[in-house]
Amino acid sequence: MSTESAAVVDASIVVGAARTEEYVPYLKGKKVGLTINHTSTIGDKLSMDSLLASGVEIVRGFGPEHGFRGNASAGAKIGDEVDEKTGVPLVSLFGEKYKPTKADLAGIDVMIFDMQDVGVRFYTYLSTLHYIMEACAENDIELIILDRPNPNDGYIDGPVLEKGNESFVGMHPIPITHGLTFGEYAAMINDQGWLANGVKCKIKVIPMLNYHHGKPYTLPIPPSPNLNTQQAILLYPSTCLFEGTDISEGRGTLFAFSVVGSPKLQGNYAFSFTPKSIPGMSENPKHLNETCYGLDLRTYDTGIFTQTGRINLSWLKELYEAYPDKDQFFKGSFKHLAGNDKLAQQIKDGVSIADIQKSWEPALSEYKQLRKQYLLYND
C-alpha cells in the first residue's frame, strides 16, 4: 500500500491476531500448525516470528496461493519447502493439493488460521479456509481463527453461486460480495454442512475489537501481489469478472484490477496500457506485450459501491458491446467467476442491468437473511 493509503488505517480496530492474551496462553504446551501468509502480522512482525518468540511450539506452516510469505505470482504452483527465517517446514496448499493430508497434520494439536481476506467469493483464501476446516474436522484438530476486517463488506451483491458451477474460485452458494469476516464465514460453513460428508470443525474465533460491518478499513498490507492498492481491492468484486473474458484486467501492470482493456478495442478508447511480465506479480499475463485499449478506473469513486449496494456491471456490458469478435469475448472460466451460466448469456442478449439484478432474486435476499445468523459484529 502507499504511505498515503496506509495512513488512513483505522487504528481503533484491534485485529484478532493482536489480542495475544486471548490465545497465546492456550497455545503453550501444544504443538501448533499455522495457516498464514504475509498479511498475518502481530504488530509489524509475521505471526510465525512473534509466536515463536513467545515460546509457542510451531511444528508446521501451511501456505495458500501466493505462498507463506506472499511472494509468489498469481496462480503460480508452489512446492513444499522450509521457511528460511525460522526453519519451520512449510506445506503448500496451492501446488499439488489444496487440502492438508493426514500426514501433513500429524502431531498437530491445534491449528491457527490467520489471513487477510477481501470479502469476495472468488478470492481463493476462502477456499483454503474451507479445506483447512475440513482437514481439521477429519483429524480431530481444533481450529483457532484470528479474525480480520472485510474491506468489501459495506454491501452484499452479485449472483448467488448455483450448483454445478463450483470451483476453487467459488465453492459455496454465496454472492460475489458476501459481507462476512473469516470468523463469521467459518460458522456458516460448519452450520450449513458444506464440509465433505457434513463433518463439523471445532472452531474458536478470536474476534476483533471496535469493528462493525461497513466500517471503512484500508488494508495496511496488500493481501496479494495484484491487489496492491486500496482502489484495486474495492474494484475487485466488479473487475475480476474480466478474468473470464478476453479483456485484460490489468495483470502485468502495477495497477491490476484498476484498468481493463484489449488490443481489439483500439479506436474505441484513448486510454491504453501494455501488460508486461512482472516477476512475483504476473509473469505471463493476458495480452503480454500488446497495447490494450479500454477503461482507466484508478480514480473511480469506489464509494459508489456502498452507496448503491451494487457491483458494477456496466463496464462488462460496455466492453462486450464494443468488442468486435463477440464469440471470443467470454472464456470457459467466466461461469465459475459469475457462479452461473446465465450472466454471460444475459450480457450477450443485451439484458438490462436492472433485469440482470432482478434475476439474482430471490437467492440474494435469502442469502442476506441467512448471513444474519452468523454475525459476530453489528452491521
mmCIF file with all atom_site columns, C-alpha atoms in Angstrom, residues 14-151:
data_model
loop_
_atom_site.group_PDB
_atom_site.id
_atom_site.type_symbol
_atom_site.label_atom_id
_atom_site.label_alt_id
_atom_site.label_comp_id
_atom_site.label_asym_id
_atom_site.label_entity_id
_atom_site.label_seq_id
_atom_site.pdbx_PDB_ins_code
_atom_site.Cartn_x
_atom_site.Cartn_y
_atom_site.Cartn_z
_atom_site.occupancy
_atom_site.B_iso_or_equiv
_atom_site.pdbx_formal_charge
_atom_site.auth_seq_id
_atom_site.auth_comp_id
_atom_site.auth_asym_id
_atom_site.auth_atom_id
_atom_site.pdbx_PDB_model_num
ATOM 1   C CA . VAL A 1 14  ? -7.832  -4.378  17.102 1.00 0.00 ? 14  VAL A CA 1
ATOM 2   C CA . VAL A 1 15  ? -7.499  -7.468  14.911 1.00 0.00 ? 15  VAL A CA 1
ATOM 3   C CA . GLY A 1 16  ? -7.775  -10.933 16.413 1.00 0.00 ? 16  GLY A CA 1
ATOM 4   C CA . ALA A 1 17  ? -4.076  -11.682 15.996 1.00 0.00 ? 17  ALA A CA 1
ATOM 5   C CA . ALA A 1 18  ? -3.157  -8.647  18.107 1.00 0.00 ? 18  ALA A CA 1
ATOM 6   C CA . ARG A 1 19  ? -5.207  -9.961  21.042 1.00 0.00 ? 19  ARG A CA 1
ATOM 7   C CA . THR A 1 20  ? -2.447  -12.350 22.031 1.00 0.00 ? 20  THR A CA 1
ATOM 8   C CA . GLU A 1 21  ? -3.638  -12.567 25.631 1.00 0.00 ? 21  GLU A CA 1
ATOM 9   C CA . GLU A 1 22  ? -6.746  -14.352 24.313 1.00 0.00 ? 22  GLU A CA 1
ATOM 10  C CA . TYR A 1 23  ? -4.934  -17.261 22.667 1.00 0.00 ? 23  TYR A CA 1
ATOM 11  C CA . VAL A 1 24  ? -1.161  -17.421 23.268 1.00 0.00 ? 24  VAL A CA 1
ATOM 12  C CA . PRO A 1 25  ? -1.506  -18.830 26.823 1.00 0.00 ? 25  PRO A CA 1
ATOM 13  C CA . TYR A 1 26  ? -3.793  -21.540 25.411 1.00 0.00 ? 26  TYR A CA 1
ATOM 14  C CA . LEU A 1 27  ? -1.159  -22.498 22.815 1.00 0.00 ? 27  LEU A CA 1
ATOM 15  C CA . LYS A 1 28  ? 1.613   -23.018 25.365 1.00 0.00 ? 28  LYS A CA 1
ATOM 16  C CA . GLY A 1 29  ? 2.474   -26.703 25.725 1.00 0.00 ? 29  GLY A CA 1
ATOM 17  C CA . LYS A 1 30  ? 0.682   -27.605 22.478 1.00 0.00 ? 30  LYS A CA 1
ATOM 18  C CA . LYS A 1 31  ? 2.060   -28.444 19.054 1.00 0.00 ? 31  LYS A CA 1
ATOM 19  C CA . VAL A 1 32  ? 0.756   -25.787 16.698 1.00 0.00 ? 32  VAL A CA 1
ATOM 20  C CA . GLY A 1 33  ? 0.150   -25.579 12.960 1.00 0.00 ? 33  GLY A CA 1
ATOM 21  C CA . LEU A 1 34  ? -0.136  -22.195 11.245 1.00 0.00 ? 34  LEU A CA 1
ATOM 22  C CA . THR A 1 35  ? -2.165  -21.448 8.128  1.00 0.00 ? 35  THR A CA 1
ATOM 23  C CA . ILE A 1 36  ? -0.996  -17.925 7.408  1.00 0.00 ? 36  ILE A CA 1
ATOM 24  C CA . ASN A 1 37  ? 0.596   -15.688 4.814  1.00 0.00 ? 37  ASN A CA 1
ATOM 25  C CA . HIS A 1 38  ? 2.411   -12.363 4.701  1.00 0.00 ? 38  HIS A CA 1
ATOM 26  C CA . THR A 1 39  ? -0.683  -10.478 5.958  1.00 0.00 ? 39  THR A CA 1
ATOM 27  C CA . SER A 1 40  ? -0.674  -12.494 9.200  1.00 0.00 ? 40  SER A CA 1
ATOM 28  C CA . THR A 1 41  ? 1.078   -9.983  11.372 1.00 0.00 ? 41  THR A CA 1
ATOM 29  C CA . ILE A 1 42  ? 1.193   -9.140  15.065 1.00 0.00 ? 42  ILE A CA 1
ATOM 30  C CA . GLY A 1 43  ? 2.326   -5.548  15.145 1.00 0.00 ? 43  GLY A CA 1
ATOM 31  C CA . ASP A 1 44  ? 4.997   -5.276  12.481 1.00 0.00 ? 44  ASP A CA 1
ATOM 32  C CA . LYS A 1 45  ? 6.132   -8.920  12.646 1.00 0.00 ? 45  LYS A CA 1
ATOM 33  C CA . LEU A 1 46  ? 4.842   -12.021 10.883 1.00 0.00 ? 46  LEU A CA 1
ATOM 34  C CA . SER A 1 47  ? 2.837   -14.002 13.428 1.00 0.00 ? 47  SER A CA 1
ATOM 35  C CA . MET A 1 48  ? 5.100   -17.027 12.891 1.00 0.00 ? 48  MET A CA 1
ATOM 36  C CA . ASP A 1 49  ? 8.047   -14.996 14.144 1.00 0.00 ? 49  ASP A CA 1
ATOM 37  C CA . SER A 1 50  ? 6.122   -13.408 17.021 1.00 0.00 ? 50  SER A CA 1
ATOM 38  C CA . LEU A 1 51  ? 4.621   -16.670 18.268 1.00 0.00 ? 51  LEU A CA 1
ATOM 39  C CA . LEU A 1 52  ? 7.945   -18.474 18.154 1.00 0.00 ? 52  LEU A CA 1
ATOM 40  C CA . ALA A 1 53  ? 9.468   -15.626 20.167 1.00 0.00 ? 53  ALA A CA 1
ATOM 41  C CA . SER A 1 54  ? 6.633   -16.060 22.693 1.00 0.00 ? 54  SER A CA 1
ATOM 42  C CA . GLY A 1 55  ? 7.603   -19.683 23.237 1.00 0.00 ? 55  GLY A CA 1
ATOM 43  C CA . VAL A 1 56  ? 4.845   -21.274 21.126 1.00 0.00 ? 56  VAL A CA 1
ATOM 44  C CA . GLU A 1 57  ? 5.929   -24.556 19.509 1.00 0.00 ? 57  GLU A CA 1
ATOM 45  C CA . ILE A 1 58  ? 5.107   -24.342 15.808 1.00 0.00 ? 58  ILE A CA 1
ATOM 46  C CA . VAL A 1 59  ? 5.632   -27.671 14.092 1.00 0.00 ? 59  VAL A CA 1
ATOM 47  C CA . ARG A 1 60  ? 4.401   -26.850 10.592 1.00 0.00 ? 60  ARG A CA 1
ATOM 48  C CA . GLY A 1 61  ? 3.192   -23.972 8.437  1.00 0.00 ? 61  GLY A CA 1
ATOM 49  C CA . PHE A 1 62  ? 0.633   -24.091 5.626  1.00 0.00 ? 62  PHE A CA 1
ATOM 50  C CA . GLY A 1 63  ? 0.663   -21.565 2.802  1.00 0.00 ? 63  GLY A CA 1
ATOM 51  C CA . PRO A 1 64  ? -2.159  -20.543 0.387  1.00 0.00 ? 64  PRO A CA 1
ATOM 52  C CA . GLU A 1 65  ? -1.977  -19.051 -3.107 1.00 0.00 ? 65  GLU A CA 1
ATOM 53  C CA . HIS A 1 66  ? 0.950   -16.572 -3.285 1.00 0.00 ? 66  HIS A CA 1
ATOM 54  C CA . GLY A 1 67  ? 2.850   -18.548 -0.650 1.00 0.00 ? 67  GLY A CA 1
ATOM 55  C CA . PHE A 1 68  ? 3.569   -18.403 3.055  1.00 0.00 ? 68  PHE A CA 1
ATOM 56  C CA . ARG A 1 69  ? 5.360   -15.054 2.887  1.00 0.00 ? 69  ARG A CA 1
ATOM 57  C CA . GLY A 1 70  ? 3.277   -13.792 -0.061 1.00 0.00 ? 70  GLY A CA 1
ATOM 58  C CA . ASN A 1 71  ? 5.948   -13.571 -2.745 1.00 0.00 ? 71  ASN A CA 1
ATOM 59  C CA . ALA A 1 72  ? 4.570   -15.975 -5.395 1.00 0.00 ? 72  ALA A CA 1
ATOM 60  C CA . SER A 1 73  ? 2.825   -14.805 -8.556 1.00 0.00 ? 73  SER A CA 1
ATOM 61  C CA . ALA A 1 74  ? -0.908  -15.221 -9.022 1.00 0.00 ? 74  ALA A CA 1
ATOM 62  C CA . GLY A 1 75  ? -1.755  -18.799 -9.972 1.00 0.00 ? 75  GLY A CA 1
ATOM 63  C CA . ALA A 1 76  ? 1.834   -19.995 -9.568 1.00 0.00 ? 76  ALA A CA 1
ATOM 64  C CA . LYS A 1 77  ? 2.073   -23.542 -8.224 1.00 0.00 ? 77  LYS A CA 1
ATOM 65  C CA . ILE A 1 78  ? 4.127   -23.677 -5.065 1.00 0.00 ? 78  ILE A CA 1
ATOM 66  C CA . GLY A 1 79  ? 6.009   -26.646 -3.632 1.00 0.00 ? 79  GLY A CA 1
ATOM 67  C CA . ASP A 1 80  ? 6.636   -27.661 -0.031 1.00 0.00 ? 80  ASP A CA 1
ATOM 68  C CA . GLU A 1 81  ? 9.695   -26.019 1.497  1.00 0.00 ? 81  GLU A CA 1
ATOM 69  C CA . VAL A 1 82  ? 11.347  -24.956 4.727  1.00 0.00 ? 82  VAL A CA 1
ATOM 70  C CA . ASP A 1 83  ? 10.897  -21.387 5.933  1.00 0.00 ? 83  ASP A CA 1
ATOM 71  C CA . GLU A 1 84  ? 14.327  -19.798 5.521  1.00 0.00 ? 84  GLU A CA 1
ATOM 72  C CA . LYS A 1 85  ? 13.942  -17.487 8.502  1.00 0.00 ? 85  LYS A CA 1
ATOM 73  C CA . THR A 1 86  ? 12.654  -19.952 11.113 1.00 0.00 ? 86  THR A CA 1
ATOM 74  C CA . GLY A 1 87  ? 13.437  -23.434 9.789  1.00 0.00 ? 87  GLY A CA 1
ATOM 75  C CA . VAL A 1 88  ? 9.771   -24.463 10.191 1.00 0.00 ? 88  VAL A CA 1
ATOM 76  C CA . PRO A 1 89  ? 8.605   -26.948 7.496  1.00 0.00 ? 89  PRO A CA 1
ATOM 77  C CA . LEU A 1 90  ? 6.016   -25.412 5.147  1.00 0.00 ? 90  LEU A CA 1
ATOM 78  C CA . VAL A 1 91  ? 3.266   -27.263 3.289  1.00 0.00 ? 91  VAL A CA 1
ATOM 79  C CA . SER A 1 92  ? 1.915   -25.665 0.117  1.00 0.00 ? 92  SER A CA 1
ATOM 80  C CA . LEU A 1 93  ? -1.852  -25.577 -0.316 1.00 0.00 ? 93  LEU A CA 1
ATOM 81  C CA . PHE A 1 94  ? -1.584  -24.148 -3.810 1.00 0.00 ? 94  PHE A CA 1
ATOM 82  C CA . GLY A 1 95  ? 0.541   -26.658 -5.648 1.00 0.00 ? 95  GLY A CA 1
ATOM 83  C CA . GLU A 1 96  ? -0.158  -30.370 -5.808 1.00 0.00 ? 96  GLU A CA 1
ATOM 84  C CA . LYS A 1 97  ? -3.083  -30.064 -3.379 1.00 0.00 ? 97  LYS A CA 1
ATOM 85  C CA . TYR A 1 98  ? -5.495  -27.624 -1.778 1.00 0.00 ? 98  TYR A CA 1
ATOM 86  C CA . LYS A 1 99  ? -6.156  -29.665 1.370  1.00 0.00 ? 99  LYS A CA 1
ATOM 87  C CA . PRO A 1 100 ? -3.664  -30.912 4.000  1.00 0.00 ? 100 PRO A CA 1
ATOM 88  C CA . THR A 1 101 ? -3.273  -34.681 4.229  1.00 0.00 ? 101 THR A CA 1
ATOM 89  C CA . LYS A 1 102 ? -3.385  -36.714 7.428  1.00 0.00 ? 102 LYS A CA 1
ATOM 90  C CA . ALA A 1 103 ? 0.412   -36.928 7.263  1.00 0.00 ? 103 ALA A CA 1
ATOM 91  C CA . ASP A 1 104 ? 0.672   -33.123 6.938  1.00 0.00 ? 104 ASP A CA 1
ATOM 92  C CA . LEU A 1 105 ? -1.322  -32.746 10.134 1.00 0.00 ? 105 LEU A CA 1
ATOM 93  C CA . ALA A 1 106 ? 0.462   -35.452 12.107 1.00 0.00 ? 106 ALA A CA 1
ATOM 94  C CA . GLY A 1 107 ? 1.494   -34.264 15.566 1.00 0.00 ? 107 GLY A CA 1
ATOM 95  C CA . ILE A 1 108 ? -0.509  -31.032 15.427 1.00 0.00 ? 108 ILE A CA 1
ATOM 96  C CA . ASP A 1 109 ? -2.758  -30.352 18.429 1.00 0.00 ? 109 ASP A CA 1
ATOM 97  C CA . VAL A 1 110 ? -4.241  -27.059 17.301 1.00 0.00 ? 110 VAL A CA 1
ATOM 98  C CA . MET A 1 111 ? -4.292  -25.096 14.023 1.00 0.00 ? 111 MET A CA 1
ATOM 99  C CA . ILE A 1 112 ? -4.212  -21.309 13.713 1.00 0.00 ? 112 ILE A CA 1
ATOM 100 C CA . PHE A 1 113 ? -5.852  -19.703 10.663 1.00 0.00 ? 113 PHE A CA 1
ATOM 101 C CA . ASP A 1 114 ? -4.994  -16.052 10.089 1.00 0.00 ? 114 ASP A CA 1
ATOM 102 C CA . MET A 1 115 ? -5.130  -14.311 6.717  1.00 0.00 ? 115 MET A CA 1
ATOM 103 C CA . GLN A 1 116 ? -6.452  -11.037 5.379  1.00 0.00 ? 116 GLN A CA 1
ATOM 104 C CA . ASP A 1 117 ? -9.495  -11.653 3.197  1.00 0.00 ? 117 ASP A CA 1
ATOM 105 C CA . VAL A 1 118 ? -11.081 -9.187  0.739  1.00 0.00 ? 118 VAL A CA 1
ATOM 106 C CA . GLY A 1 119 ? -14.665 -10.390 1.169  1.00 0.00 ? 119 GLY A CA 1
ATOM 107 C CA . VAL A 1 120 ? -15.217 -11.708 -2.342 1.00 0.00 ? 120 VAL A CA 1
ATOM 108 C CA . ARG A 1 121 ? -16.398 -15.185 -3.319 1.00 0.00 ? 121 ARG A CA 1
ATOM 109 C CA . PHE A 1 122 ? -13.716 -15.845 -5.904 1.00 0.00 ? 122 PHE A CA 1
ATOM 110 C CA . TYR A 1 123 ? -10.772 -14.882 -3.693 1.00 0.00 ? 123 TYR A CA 1
ATOM 111 C CA . THR A 1 124 ? -9.066  -18.233 -3.070 1.00 0.00 ? 124 THR A CA 1
ATOM 112 C CA . TYR A 1 125 ? -8.201  -17.740 0.611  1.00 0.00 ? 125 TYR A CA 1
ATOM 113 C CA . LEU A 1 126 ? -11.870 -18.523 1.273  1.00 0.00 ? 126 LEU A CA 1
ATOM 114 C CA . SER A 1 127 ? -11.449 -21.944 -0.342 1.00 0.00 ? 127 SER A CA 1
ATOM 115 C CA . THR A 1 128 ? -8.286  -22.502 1.694  1.00 0.00 ? 128 THR A CA 1
ATOM 116 C CA . LEU A 1 129 ? -10.345 -21.858 4.851  1.00 0.00 ? 129 LEU A CA 1
ATOM 117 C CA . HIS A 1 130 ? -12.850 -24.496 3.704  1.00 0.00 ? 130 HIS A CA 1
ATOM 118 C CA . TYR A 1 131 ? -10.200 -27.144 3.163  1.00 0.00 ? 131 TYR A CA 1
ATOM 119 C CA . ILE A 1 132 ? -8.374  -26.357 6.402  1.00 0.00 ? 132 ILE A CA 1
ATOM 120 C CA . MET A 1 133 ? -11.659 -26.708 8.301  1.00 0.00 ? 133 MET A CA 1
ATOM 121 C CA . GLU A 1 134 ? -12.420 -29.977 6.544  1.00 0.00 ? 134 GLU A CA 1
ATOM 122 C CA . ALA A 1 135 ? -8.975  -31.454 7.232  1.00 0.00 ? 135 ALA A CA 1
ATOM 123 C CA . CYS A 1 136 ? -9.053  -30.333 10.877 1.00 0.00 ? 136 CYS A CA 1
ATOM 124 C CA . ALA A 1 137 ? -12.540 -31.826 11.342 1.00 0.00 ? 137 ALA A CA 1
ATOM 125 C CA . GLU A 1 138 ? -11.493 -35.148 9.849  1.00 0.00 ? 138 GLU A CA 1
ATOM 126 C CA . ASN A 1 139 ? -8.396  -35.315 12.062 1.00 0.00 ? 139 ASN A CA 1
ATOM 127 C CA . ASP A 1 140 ? -9.969  -34.014 15.288 1.00 0.00 ? 140 ASP A CA 1
ATOM 128 C CA . ILE A 1 141 ? -7.829  -30.860 15.410 1.00 0.00 ? 141 ILE A CA 1
ATOM 129 C CA . GLU A 1 142 ? -9.163  -27.658 16.916 1.00 0.00 ? 142 GLU A CA 1
ATOM 130 C CA . LEU A 1 143 ? -9.019  -24.577 14.674 1.00 0.00 ? 143 LEU A CA 1
ATOM 131 C CA . ILE A 1 144 ? -8.467  -21.082 16.062 1.00 0.00 ? 144 ILE A CA 1
ATOM 132 C CA . ILE A 1 145 ? -9.379  -18.277 13.655 1.00 0.00 ? 145 ILE A CA 1
ATOM 133 C CA . LEU A 1 146 ? -7.793  -14.875 14.276 1.00 0.00 ? 146 LEU A CA 1
ATOM 134 C CA . ASP A 1 147 ? -10.334 -12.532 12.723 1.00 0.00 ? 147 ASP A CA 1
ATOM 135 C CA . ARG A 1 148 ? -9.580  -9.557  10.470 1.00 0.00 ? 148 ARG A CA 1
ATOM 136 C CA . PRO A 1 149 ? -11.746 -6.918  8.732  1.00 0.00 ? 149 PRO A CA 1
ATOM 137 C CA . ASN A 1 150 ? -13.527 -7.424  5.427  1.00 0.00 ? 150 ASN A CA 1
ATOM 138 C CA . PRO A 1 151 ? -12.812 -4.299  3.323  1.00 0.00 ? 151 PRO A CA 1
#
